[in-house]
């Protein structure tokens, strides 16, 4: 696990974009598979990737992508659905084929079967090469709320009131935030080859500290990343402000061997 404390949100966005770009350009697979997070945090990364597409010829035409989660009972056409969100904030601005962007169907008649189908679709695509992750103020990744099994697969979860409050800004009223979601499980996420967790701002500082310096525990689902062999945690100073070993992480990154990528 590599914890990288960067100077400002733009540097976080550029560094995350560098990792995605390297995966897209250099993976040996003919069809690289991207794991895309939604929410506010990765929007700057997607904007930077779209800029590189426009200005530098970075192409996603050979890629596939899988989203982490979706609200249950919200139409895909609703602007708050993650199906719509990822198109508005990324897919519509690059040459990624719309039909190659997959997300759990929160309107499926049989939600349990849809969850199994989604995990199988990721496996059939050869697994996710690089997974972008945000983190909730309660320590969730995807929508794996506290208490999520560390070996969970894609399934239904009930949002905490804190998450519903955090996400109310996307909806007309707090009551309109759905209670239930379909989310990749922690074991599903853990199978991606490279996890890139991004957090910015003071409101994420406690959750970040619990995730990377606290115990590996279902109480902080994001702590499951400690178990993974290839993790990059990209933070601005505010999100890193509760880390006990912040100085060491800064020192290690400043002295990182030039040949060693994130
Ligand atoms: P945010 O959400 O990026 O909108 O803060 C992160 C998350 O809930 O995973």
XYZ file of N, CA and C and ligand atoms in Angstrom:
795
model
N 0.861 -1.185 0.000
C 0.000 0.000 0.000
C 0.892 1.228 0.000
N 0.663 2.086 -0.973
C 1.476 3.299 -1.068
C 0.576 4.511 -0.829
N 0.931 5.314 0.147
C 0.122 6.483 0.495
C 0.855 7.709 -0.026
N 0.195 8.428 -0.918
C 0.833 9.544 -1.606
C 0.082 10.818 -1.250
N 0.787 11.730 -0.579
C 0.171 12.992 -0.166
C 0.631 14.063 -1.150
N -0.329 14.646 -1.843
C -0.007 15.535 -2.953
C -0.419 16.965 -2.633
N 0.164 17.867 -3.395
C -0.028 19.287 -3.147
C -1.262 19.783 -3.909
N -2.428 19.547 -3.336
C -3.647 20.084 -3.937
C -4.435 19.065 -4.742
N -5.689 19.408 -4.968
C -6.621 18.507 -5.644
C -6.197 18.263 -7.101
N -5.674 19.290 -7.771
C -5.281 19.111 -9.169
C -4.190 18.050 -9.298
N -3.259 18.065 -8.352
C -2.174 17.066 -8.388
C -2.734 15.669 -8.152
N -3.743 15.569 -7.286
C -4.384 14.272 -7.064
C -5.043 13.799 -8.366
N -5.766 14.697 -9.012
C -6.454 14.343 -10.255
C -5.451 13.912 -11.340
N -4.368 14.664 -11.463
C -3.375 14.338 -12.500
C -2.706 13.001 -12.215
N -2.409 12.746 -10.938
C -1.722 11.500 -10.592
C -2.640 10.301 -10.821
N -3.906 10.444 -10.469
C -4.855 9.353 -10.744
C -4.984 9.145 -12.257
N -5.046 10.244 -13.001
C -5.146 10.133 -14.465
C -3.900 9.466 -15.042
N -2.727 9.767 -14.461
C -1.478 9.128 -14.941
C -1.584 7.605 -14.803
N -2.126 7.165 -13.676
C -2.216 5.714 -13.445
C -3.171 5.080 -14.463
N -4.315 5.717 -14.662
C -5.280 5.170 -15.631
C -4.665 5.190 -17.039
N -4.019 6.300 -17.382
C -3.418 6.395 -18.722
C -2.379 5.293 -18.932
N -1.544 5.078 -17.916
C -0.518 4.042 -18.077
C -1.166 2.670 -18.279
N -2.213 2.407 -17.541
C -2.911 1.122 -17.691
C -3.465 0.995 -19.113
N -4.097 2.059 -19.577
C -4.741 2.019 -20.897
C -3.694 1.854 -22.001
N -2.553 2.523 -21.843
C -1.545 2.496 -22.914
C -0.650 1.269 -22.867
N -0.413 0.720 -21.684
C 0.653 -0.283 -21.608
C 0.200 -1.690 -21.254
N -1.050 -1.857 -20.832
C -1.438 -3.215 -20.458
C -1.313 -4.142 -21.670
N -0.958 -5.360 -21.388
C -0.761 -6.343 -22.465
C -2.105 -6.834 -23.005
N -3.160 -6.593 -22.229
C -4.470 -7.081 -22.667
C -4.984 -6.250 -23.841
N -5.660 -6.905 -24.766
C -6.199 -6.148 -25.904
C -7.363 -5.265 -25.455
N -8.036 -5.672 -24.387
C -9.164 -4.882 -23.881
C -8.946 -4.562 -22.401
N -8.271 -3.444 -22.105
C -8.112 -3.073 -20.695
C -9.479 -2.828 -20.053
N -9.585 -3.173 -18.787
C -10.859 -3.027 -18.082
C -10.683 -2.016 -16.940
N -11.471 -0.958 -17.025
C -11.403 0.111 -16.023
C -12.519 -0.063 -15.008
N -12.212 0.166 -13.749
C -13.227 0.188 -12.702
C -13.478 1.642 -12.329
N -14.685 2.109 -12.583
C -14.968 3.536 -12.421
C -15.820 3.788 -11.180
N -15.353 4.714 -10.351
C -16.134 5.155 -9.193
C -16.977 6.349 -9.614
N -18.081 6.546 -8.921
C -18.870 7.759 -9.129
C -18.783 8.601 -7.855
N -19.617 9.609 -7.708
C -19.451 10.544 -6.595
C -18.588 11.714 -7.048
N -18.423 12.692 -6.175
C -17.740 13.931 -6.560
C -16.233 13.753 -6.744
N -15.620 12.904 -5.918
C -14.157 12.885 -5.849
C -13.473 12.604 -7.183
N -13.887 11.596 -7.953
C -13.142 11.295 -9.182
C -13.477 12.192 -10.374
N -14.384 13.140 -10.201
C -14.817 13.948 -11.352
C -13.634 14.703 -11.975
N -12.739 15.227 -11.140
C -11.576 15.936 -11.657
C -10.645 15.008 -12.433
N -10.531 13.783 -11.966
C -9.709 12.791 -12.687
C -10.318 12.517 -14.064
N -11.643 12.374 -14.104
C -12.308 12.121 -15.388
C -12.161 13.325 -16.320
N -12.225 14.513 -15.748
C -12.051 15.725 -16.567
C -10.641 15.747 -17.161
N -9.649 15.374 -16.351
C -8.268 15.356 -16.838
C -8.077 14.273 -17.914
N -8.702 13.130 -17.736
C -8.605 12.078 -18.755
C -9.282 12.528 -20.046
N -10.406 13.228 -19.927
C -11.099 13.737 -21.125
C -10.228 14.774 -21.831
N -9.527 15.588 -21.052
C -8.607 16.576 -21.660
C -7.491 15.866 -22.420
N -6.956 14.816 -21.824
C -5.871 14.082 -22.503
C -6.411 13.413 -23.770
N -7.654 12.962 -23.722
C -8.266 12.401 -24.931
C -8.330 13.471 -26.027
N -8.797 14.654 -25.645
C -8.998 15.751 -26.606
C -7.664 16.291 -27.118
N -6.723 16.517 -26.206
C -5.506 17.242 -26.570
C -4.335 16.333 -26.901
N -4.334 15.121 -26.383
C -3.136 14.288 -26.493
C -3.412 12.937 -27.132
N -4.613 12.733 -27.602
C -4.921 11.505 -28.340
C -5.049 10.259 -27.478
N -5.244 10.430 -26.184
C -5.436 9.254 -25.337
C -6.780 8.608 -25.707
N -6.729 7.365 -26.115
C -7.940 6.689 -26.601
C -8.403 5.606 -25.626
N -9.705 5.526 -25.464
C -10.319 4.492 -24.633
C -11.170 3.553 -25.488
N -11.012 3.638 -26.808
C -11.922 2.915 -27.701
C -11.795 1.402 -27.557
N -10.658 0.946 -27.024
C -10.446 -0.495 -26.866
C -10.733 -0.960 -25.434
N -11.247 -0.070 -24.590
C -11.448 -0.396 -23.168
C -12.882 -0.836 -22.890
N -13.016 -1.495 -21.752
C -14.334 -1.725 -21.160
C -14.328 -1.105 -19.778
N -15.491 -0.847 -19.233
C -15.543 -0.250 -17.894
C -16.708 -0.820 -17.093
N -16.466 -0.944 -15.807
C -17.500 -1.402 -14.864
C -17.628 -0.385 -13.738
N -18.857 -0.047 -13.414
C -19.111 0.834 -12.266
C -19.159 0.014 -10.978
N -18.984 0.720 -9.870
C -18.993 0.052 -8.570
C -20.396 -0.262 -8.078
N -21.351 0.628 -8.377
C -22.622 0.505 -7.665
C -23.725 1.262 -8.392
N -24.946 1.055 -7.896
C -26.116 1.757 -8.443
C -27.215 1.780 -7.389
N -28.002 2.828 -7.419
C -29.177 2.898 -6.551
C -30.232 1.909 -7.027
N -30.939 1.309 -6.080
C -32.061 0.426 -6.422
C -33.334 1.260 -6.530
N -34.055 1.020 -7.612
C -35.353 1.663 -7.786
C -35.294 3.003 -8.488
N -34.096 3.429 -8.871
C -33.960 4.694 -9.594
C -33.795 4.361 -11.081
N -34.560 5.025 -11.930
C -34.454 4.746 -13.369
C -33.058 5.118 -13.862
N -32.537 4.333 -14.794
C -31.221 4.663 -15.356
C -31.214 6.056 -15.974
N -32.370 6.471 -16.459
C -32.450 7.784 -17.115
C -32.437 8.932 -16.096
N -32.643 8.648 -14.818
C -32.617 9.723 -13.806
C -31.211 10.304 -13.729
N -31.114 11.615 -13.576
C -29.770 12.217 -13.599
C -28.932 11.770 -12.407
N -29.575 11.358 -11.296
C -28.811 10.918 -10.115
C -28.342 9.474 -10.216
N -28.829 8.725 -11.214
C -28.366 7.340 -11.333
C -26.889 7.371 -11.697
N -26.156 6.359 -11.263
C -24.737 6.331 -11.621
C -24.542 5.968 -13.086
N -25.545 5.279 -13.659
C -25.557 5.041 -15.111
C -25.464 6.386 -15.843
N -26.285 7.355 -15.425
C -26.270 8.671 -16.072
C -25.036 9.471 -15.668
N -24.683 9.397 -14.388
C -23.580 10.204 -13.853
C -22.269 9.935 -14.606
N -21.974 8.661 -14.832
C -20.677 8.349 -15.452
C -20.660 8.772 -16.914
N -21.828 8.762 -17.549
C -21.883 9.230 -18.942
C -21.689 10.747 -19.002
N -22.384 11.435 -18.116
C -22.291 12.895 -18.118
C -20.881 13.367 -17.761
N -20.221 12.645 -16.829
C -18.941 13.134 -16.323
C -17.715 12.513 -16.981
N -17.904 11.446 -17.770
C -16.732 10.829 -18.385
C -17.027 10.261 -19.779
N -17.911 9.292 -19.839
C -18.059 8.500 -21.069
C -18.408 9.371 -22.275
N -19.276 10.359 -22.080
C -19.701 11.200 -23.207
C -18.586 12.125 -23.702
N -17.468 12.193 -22.982
C -16.393 13.122 -23.337
C -15.171 12.412 -23.907
N -15.241 11.087 -24.008
C -14.119 10.316 -24.552
C -14.668 9.330 -25.590
N -13.777 8.510 -26.134
C -14.227 7.590 -27.192
C -14.491 6.176 -26.660
N -14.776 6.081 -25.369
C -15.186 4.800 -24.790
C -16.562 4.450 -25.350
N -16.702 3.229 -25.854
C -17.973 2.795 -26.433
C -19.030 2.714 -25.326
N -20.132 3.394 -25.505
C -21.188 3.392 -24.485
C -21.626 1.965 -24.126
N -21.631 1.092 -25.118
C -22.080 -0.290 -24.884
C -21.045 -1.105 -24.107
N -19.844 -0.546 -23.938
C -18.797 -1.248 -23.194
C -18.684 -0.737 -21.761
N -19.670 0.045 -21.336
C -19.693 0.581 -19.972
C -20.836 -0.098 -19.217
N -20.485 -0.850 -18.206
C -21.465 -1.698 -17.520
C -21.692 -1.194 -16.094
N -22.928 -1.367 -15.636
C -23.243 -1.022 -14.244
C -24.339 -1.948 -13.764
N -24.420 -2.156 -12.453
C -25.498 -2.997 -11.940
C -26.845 -2.363 -12.291
N -27.815 -3.192 -12.606
C -29.133 -2.694 -12.980
C -30.013 -2.598 -11.729
N -30.163 -1.399 -11.217
C -30.940 -1.184 -9.998
C -32.437 -1.315 -10.210
N -32.834 -1.512 -11.456
C -34.262 -1.722 -11.744
C -34.555 -3.174 -12.085
N -33.567 -4.038 -11.919
C -33.767 -5.446 -12.298
C -34.918 -6.049 -11.505
N -35.660 -6.917 -12.158
C -36.792 -7.588 -11.504
C -36.272 -8.484 -10.369
N -35.183 -9.193 -10.662
C -34.591 -10.107 -9.676
C -33.219 -9.542 -9.283
N -33.201 -8.787 -8.200
C -31.979 -8.064 -7.808
C -30.846 -9.040 -7.438
N -31.198 -10.128 -6.760
C -30.160 -11.088 -6.354
C -29.499 -11.716 -7.579
N -30.319 -12.049 -8.591
C -29.767 -12.628 -9.818
C -28.919 -11.593 -10.556
N -29.354 -10.342 -10.529
C -28.596 -9.273 -11.180
C -27.214 -9.117 -10.524
N -27.173 -9.246 -9.203
C -25.901 -9.129 -8.494
C -24.939 -10.234 -8.937
N -25.446 -11.433 -9.042
C -24.596 -12.559 -9.476
C -24.149 -12.372 -10.919
N -25.068 -11.908 -11.745
C -24.762 -11.692 -13.162
C -23.642 -10.651 -13.288
N -23.691 -9.624 -12.432
C -22.705 -8.545 -12.530
C -21.306 -9.053 -12.178
N -21.197 -9.804 -11.099
C -19.892 -10.379 -10.743
C -19.377 -11.278 -11.871
N -20.279 -12.053 -12.467
C -19.874 -12.954 -13.549
C -19.408 -12.155 -14.770
N -20.061 -11.028 -15.034
C -19.680 -10.209 -16.195
C -18.277 -9.635 -16.001
N -17.954 -9.231 -14.778
C -16.602 -8.720 -14.509
C -15.576 -9.837 -14.744
N -15.894 -11.020 -14.246
C -14.972 -12.152 -14.422
C -14.802 -12.486 -15.902
N -15.896 -12.482 -16.636
C -15.835 -12.799 -18.073
C -14.995 -11.797 -18.848
N -14.986 -10.551 -18.371
C -14.182 -9.513 -19.031
C -12.699 -9.648 -18.677
N -12.374 -10.620 -17.841
C -10.979 -10.831 -17.462
C -10.573 -10.072 -16.209
N -11.553 -9.556 -15.476
C -11.256 -8.825 -14.241
C -10.896 -7.375 -14.534
N -10.898 -6.594 -13.477
C -10.655 -5.148 -13.604
C -9.161 -4.871 -13.448
N -8.607 -4.096 -14.374
C -7.169 -3.813 -14.334
C -6.834 -2.693 -13.366
N -7.625 -1.625 -13.408
C -7.383 -0.536 -12.464
C -8.733 -0.048 -11.943
N -8.858 -0.007 -10.625
C -10.131 0.352 -9.986
C -9.975 1.675 -9.251
N -10.683 2.690 -9.718
C -10.737 3.967 -8.993
C -11.732 3.819 -7.841
N -11.350 4.319 -6.673
C -12.239 4.268 -5.506
C -12.303 5.635 -4.836
N -13.497 6.052 -4.439
C -13.631 7.134 -3.474
C -13.771 6.493 -2.101
N -13.991 7.307 -1.092
C -14.253 6.760 0.243
C -15.347 7.606 0.890
N -16.295 6.950 1.535
C -17.351 7.681 2.234
C -16.852 8.193 3.578
N -17.543 9.170 4.130
C -17.129 9.672 5.445
C -17.287 8.587 6.513
N -18.081 7.569 6.233
C -18.219 6.452 7.182
C -17.301 5.277 6.833
N -16.371 5.501 5.892
C -15.399 4.464 5.561
C -15.855 3.481 4.492
N -16.966 3.784 3.811
C -17.378 2.837 2.770
C -16.538 2.991 1.500
N -16.377 1.897 0.767
C -15.921 1.938 -0.627
C -16.979 1.206 -1.430
N -17.188 1.638 -2.695
C -18.423 1.264 -3.334
C -19.507 1.769 -2.386
N -20.529 0.960 -2.167
C -21.498 1.307 -1.116
C -21.455 0.243 -0.017
N -20.271 -0.268 0.255
C -20.110 -1.238 1.345
C -20.043 -0.478 2.660
N -21.175 -0.432 3.313
C -21.279 0.347 4.540
C -20.645 -0.418 5.713
N -20.394 0.267 6.846
C -19.792 -0.412 7.995
C -20.536 -1.700 8.347
N -19.765 -2.725 8.618
C -20.336 -4.047 8.891
C -20.330 -4.954 7.678
N -19.903 -4.424 6.526
C -19.862 -5.251 5.319
C -18.825 -6.356 5.468
N -19.211 -7.544 5.062
C -18.265 -8.658 5.109
C -17.050 -8.360 4.238
N -15.885 -8.660 4.763
C -14.659 -8.434 3.988
C -14.595 -9.354 2.775
N -15.413 -10.405 2.761
C -15.429 -11.319 1.612
C -16.720 -11.199 0.795
N -17.391 -10.073 0.928
C -18.683 -9.928 0.250
C -18.531 -9.817 -1.261
N -19.579 -10.280 -1.945
C -19.691 -10.145 -3.399
C -20.743 -9.071 -3.699
N -20.954 -8.801 -4.953
C -21.983 -7.831 -5.340
C -23.342 -8.238 -4.753
N -24.010 -7.291 -4.134
C -25.261 -7.590 -3.418
C -25.964 -6.297 -3.037
N -27.119 -6.457 -2.399
C -27.881 -5.299 -1.909
C -27.284 -4.811 -0.593
N -27.179 -3.510 -0.443
C -26.855 -2.934 0.864
C -27.853 -1.826 1.193
N -28.037 -1.595 2.475
C -28.866 -0.484 2.959
C -27.937 0.667 3.312
N -28.207 1.836 2.763
C -27.341 2.983 3.049
C -27.516 3.449 4.495
N -26.423 3.903 5.087
C -26.523 4.537 6.404
C -27.186 5.911 6.230
N -27.742 6.412 7.308
C -28.327 7.752 7.234
C -27.256 8.778 6.890
N -26.023 8.527 7.378
C -24.934 9.463 7.072
C -24.666 9.519 5.565
N -24.648 8.370 4.911
C -24.415 8.358 3.467
C -25.577 9.020 2.738
N -26.808 8.758 3.191
C -27.955 9.389 2.535
C -27.872 10.914 2.684
N -27.422 11.353 3.860
C -27.268 12.799 4.070
C -26.141 13.339 3.190
N -25.011 12.611 3.145
C -23.879 13.058 2.325
C -24.292 13.185 0.853
N -25.153 12.283 0.387
C -25.499 12.253 -1.039
C -26.739 13.072 -1.372
N -27.371 13.653 -0.334
C -28.610 14.411 -0.562
C -28.373 15.584 -1.514
N -27.125 16.077 -1.583
C -26.848 17.230 -2.449
C -27.118 16.941 -3.925
N -27.135 15.664 -4.298
C -27.395 15.318 -5.699
C -28.898 15.237 -6.001
N -29.716 15.247 -4.968
C -31.164 15.016 -5.135
C -31.954 16.283 -4.798
N -33.229 16.293 -5.209
C -34.086 17.457 -4.942
C -34.348 17.624 -3.455
N -34.444 16.491 -2.740
C -34.660 16.581 -1.292
C -33.973 15.379 -0.645
N -33.590 15.496 0.635
C -32.925 14.367 1.312
C -33.780 13.102 1.284
N -35.104 13.271 1.333
C -35.990 12.104 1.335
C -35.948 11.340 0.019
N -35.492 12.001 -1.035
C -35.484 11.362 -2.357
C -34.299 10.407 -2.528
N -33.335 10.433 -1.596
C -32.177 9.531 -1.723
C -32.644 8.103 -1.438
N -32.442 7.173 -2.385
C -32.889 5.798 -2.138
C -32.230 5.212 -0.890
N -32.911 4.244 -0.300
C -32.368 3.572 0.883
C -31.469 2.399 0.512
N -31.688 1.833 -0.672
C -30.994 0.597 -1.031
C -30.181 0.752 -2.309
N -29.114 -0.040 -2.368
C -28.198 0.013 -3.513
C -27.744 -1.396 -3.867
N -27.275 -1.521 -5.090
C -26.529 -2.725 -5.490
C -25.075 -2.294 -5.573
N -24.212 -2.986 -4.873
C -22.801 -2.581 -4.892
C -21.886 -3.787 -5.052
N -20.802 -3.580 -5.806
C -19.740 -4.596 -5.788
C -19.373 -4.841 -4.323
N -19.112 -6.099 -3.993
C -18.699 -6.431 -2.639
C -17.226 -6.131 -2.411
N -16.803 -6.268 -1.168
C -15.395 -5.988 -0.857
C -14.469 -7.012 -1.503
N -14.925 -8.266 -1.599
C -14.095 -9.271 -2.276
C -14.064 -9.015 -3.776
N -15.176 -8.536 -4.330
C -15.207 -8.201 -5.759
C -14.179 -7.098 -6.035
N -14.242 -6.045 -5.228
C -13.313 -4.920 -5.407
C -11.871 -5.388 -5.225
N -11.674 -6.255 -4.251
C -10.326 -6.728 -3.914
C -9.680 -7.520 -5.063
N -10.492 -7.994 -6.007
C -9.953 -8.771 -7.136
C -9.379 -7.887 -8.248
N -9.674 -6.601 -8.219
C -9.075 -5.716 -9.227
C -7.556 -5.740 -9.064
N -6.826 -5.559 -10.170
C -5.358 -5.718 -10.099
C -4.671 -4.544 -9.415
N -5.234 -3.362 -9.569
C -4.630 -2.169 -8.951
C -5.770 -1.310 -8.395
N -5.706 -1.026 -7.110
C -6.709 -0.169 -6.481
C -6.133 1.238 -6.321
N -6.899 2.224 -6.749
C -6.476 3.620 -6.617
C -7.547 4.349 -5.821
N -7.277 4.551 -4.538
C -8.253 5.223 -3.681
C -7.904 6.707 -3.629
N -8.875 7.530 -3.940
C -8.669 8.980 -3.984
C -9.509 9.617 -2.884
N -8.907 10.536 -2.126
C -9.694 11.289 -1.140
C -9.134 12.697 -1.041
N -10.030 13.653 -1.000
C -9.625 15.052 -0.859
C -10.547 15.722 0.161
N -9.988 16.658 0.881
C -10.794 17.458 1.805
C -10.797 16.903 3.214
N -10.948 17.832 4.142
C -10.926 17.542 5.580
C -11.992 16.524 5.990
N -13.139 16.552 5.319
C -14.247 15.674 5.744
C -13.891 14.199 5.596
N -12.852 13.880 4.807
C -12.471 12.481 4.602
C -11.317 12.043 5.504
N -10.749 12.987 6.276
C -9.503 12.698 7.005
C -9.646 11.525 7.979
N -10.739 11.508 8.751
C -10.901 10.432 9.746
C -11.098 9.086 9.058
N -11.896 9.069 8.011
C -12.148 7.809 7.300
C -10.859 7.283 6.664
N -10.053 8.187 6.119
C -8.784 7.772 5.503
C -7.854 7.177 6.557
N -7.772 7.848 7.700
C -6.886 7.343 8.764
C -7.343 5.964 9.230
N -8.662 5.794 9.388
C -9.180 4.485 9.812
C -8.885 3.425 8.749
N -8.983 3.820 7.486
C -8.796 2.851 6.395
C -7.350 2.375 6.296
N -6.402 3.283 6.433
C -5.011 2.889 6.158
C -4.163 2.680 7.411
N -4.601 3.243 8.542
C -3.800 3.066 9.762
C -4.562 2.343 10.868
N -5.865 2.161 10.692
C -6.644 1.434 11.674
C -6.567 -0.059 11.419
N -7.298 -0.835 12.222
C -7.302 -2.289 12.009
C -8.055 -2.671 10.740
N -7.681 -3.820 10.179
C -8.453 -4.407 9.070
C -9.763 -4.883 9.681
N -10.851 -4.217 9.320
C -12.095 -4.455 10.058
C -13.298 -4.119 9.197
N -14.347 -4.939 9.336
C -15.604 -4.633 8.655
C -16.186 -3.311 9.134
N -15.763 -2.856 10.291
C -16.276 -1.580 10.803
C -15.849 -0.422 9.907
N -14.663 -0.551 9.315
C -14.229 0.431 8.308
C -13.979 -0.361 7.021
N -14.999 -0.501 6.183
C -14.868 -1.382 5.005
C -13.669 -1.035 4.113
N -13.317 0.260 4.025
C -12.188 0.642 3.170
C -10.874 0.042 3.662
N -10.827 -0.399 4.921
C -9.585 -0.993 5.431
C -9.245 -2.280 4.703
N -10.186 -2.835 3.941
C -9.905 -4.059 3.179
C -8.757 -3.838 2.194
N -8.505 -2.576 1.830
C -7.417 -2.316 0.874
C -6.060 -2.696 1.462
N -5.968 -2.767 2.795
C -4.681 -3.153 3.415
C -4.281 -4.572 3.021
N -5.245 -5.320 2.585
C -5.075 -6.734 2.257
C -4.610 -6.928 0.824
N -4.673 -5.860 0.038
C -4.460 -5.967 -1.413
C -2.978 -5.730 -1.756
N -2.433 -6.456 -2.727
C -1.000 -6.305 -3.020
C -0.612 -5.048 -3.795
N -1.558 -4.356 -4.418
C -1.165 -3.177 -5.214
C -2.198 -2.062 -5.034
N -1.896 -1.164 -4.107
C -2.827 -0.085 -3.768
C -2.095 1.247 -3.803
N -2.699 2.238 -4.441
C -2.217 3.615 -4.371
C -3.301 4.448 -3.709
N -2.956 5.119 -2.637
C -3.900 5.997 -1.937
C -3.446 7.428 -2.207
N -4.241 8.171 -2.954
C -3.861 9.522 -3.371
C -4.666 10.537 -2.563
N -3.957 11.393 -1.837
C -4.602 12.308 -0.889
C -4.096 13.726 -1.080
N -4.960 14.702 -0.795
C -4.446 16.051 -0.618
C -4.104 16.233 0.878
N -3.517 17.374 1.208
C -3.076 17.574 2.596
C -4.218 17.452 3.585
N -5.397 17.969 3.221
C -6.530 17.964 4.152
C -6.994 16.536 4.434
N -7.083 15.729 3.408
C -7.528 14.339 3.600
C -6.485 13.529 4.361
N -5.217 13.991 4.323
C -4.130 13.286 5.024
C -3.918 13.803 6.441
N -4.743 14.771 6.870
C -4.417 15.509 8.090
C -4.579 14.706 9.379
N -5.209 13.540 9.339
C -5.312 12.726 10.561
C -4.363 11.533 10.556
N -3.465 11.470 9.594
C -2.558 10.310 9.498
C -1.395 10.453 10.473
N -1.161 9.409 11.259
C -0.057 9.445 12.227
C 1.300 9.467 11.524
N 1.402 8.778 10.391
C 2.707 8.629 9.738
C 2.830 9.492 8.478
N 2.098 10.604 8.439
C 2.093 11.445 7.232
C 3.507 11.833 6.801
N 4.357 12.162 7.758
C 5.718 12.602 7.388
C 6.483 11.462 6.714
N 6.309 10.277 7.211
C 6.987 9.135 6.581
C 6.485 8.919 5.153
N 5.156 9.032 4.950
C 4.617 8.819 3.597
C 5.166 9.878 2.633
N 5.259 11.114 3.122
C 5.814 12.185 2.271
C 7.277 11.890 1.926
N 8.018 11.470 2.934
C 9.452 11.167 2.754
C 9.626 10.019 1.750
N 8.818 8.978 1.935
C 8.949 7.811 1.059
C 8.633 8.177 -0.393
N 7.610 9.006 -0.580
C 7.242 9.368 -1.962
C 8.298 10.293 -2.574
N 8.827 11.208 -1.763
C 9.858 12.125 -2.267
C 11.115 11.359 -2.671
N 11.340 10.227 -2.046
C 12.552 9.445 -2.321
C 12.259 8.177 -3.127
N 11.128 8.167 -3.771
C 10.727 6.980 -4.527
C 11.697 6.761 -5.679
N 12.159 5.527 -5.862
C 13.072 5.266 -6.990
C 12.419 5.693 -8.317
N 13.200 6.313 -9.183
C 12.627 6.858 -10.428
C 12.049 5.783 -11.321
N 12.572 4.568 -11.219
C 12.099 3.488 -12.090
C 10.805 2.853 -11.591
N 10.408 3.236 -10.378
C 9.253 2.562 -9.777
C 7.987 3.373 -9.980
N 7.027 2.784 -10.688
C 5.735 3.459 -10.899
C 4.855 3.287 -9.663
N 3.811 4.112 -9.622
C 2.767 3.866 -8.624
C 2.016 2.605 -8.997
P -17.781 11.524 -2.823
O -18.277 10.093 -2.382
O -16.693 11.294 -3.824
O -18.994 12.167 -3.462
O -17.304 12.231 -1.612
C -17.337 9.106 -2.100
C -18.044 7.817 -1.762
O -19.159 7.861 -1.235
O -17.475 6.756 -2.029
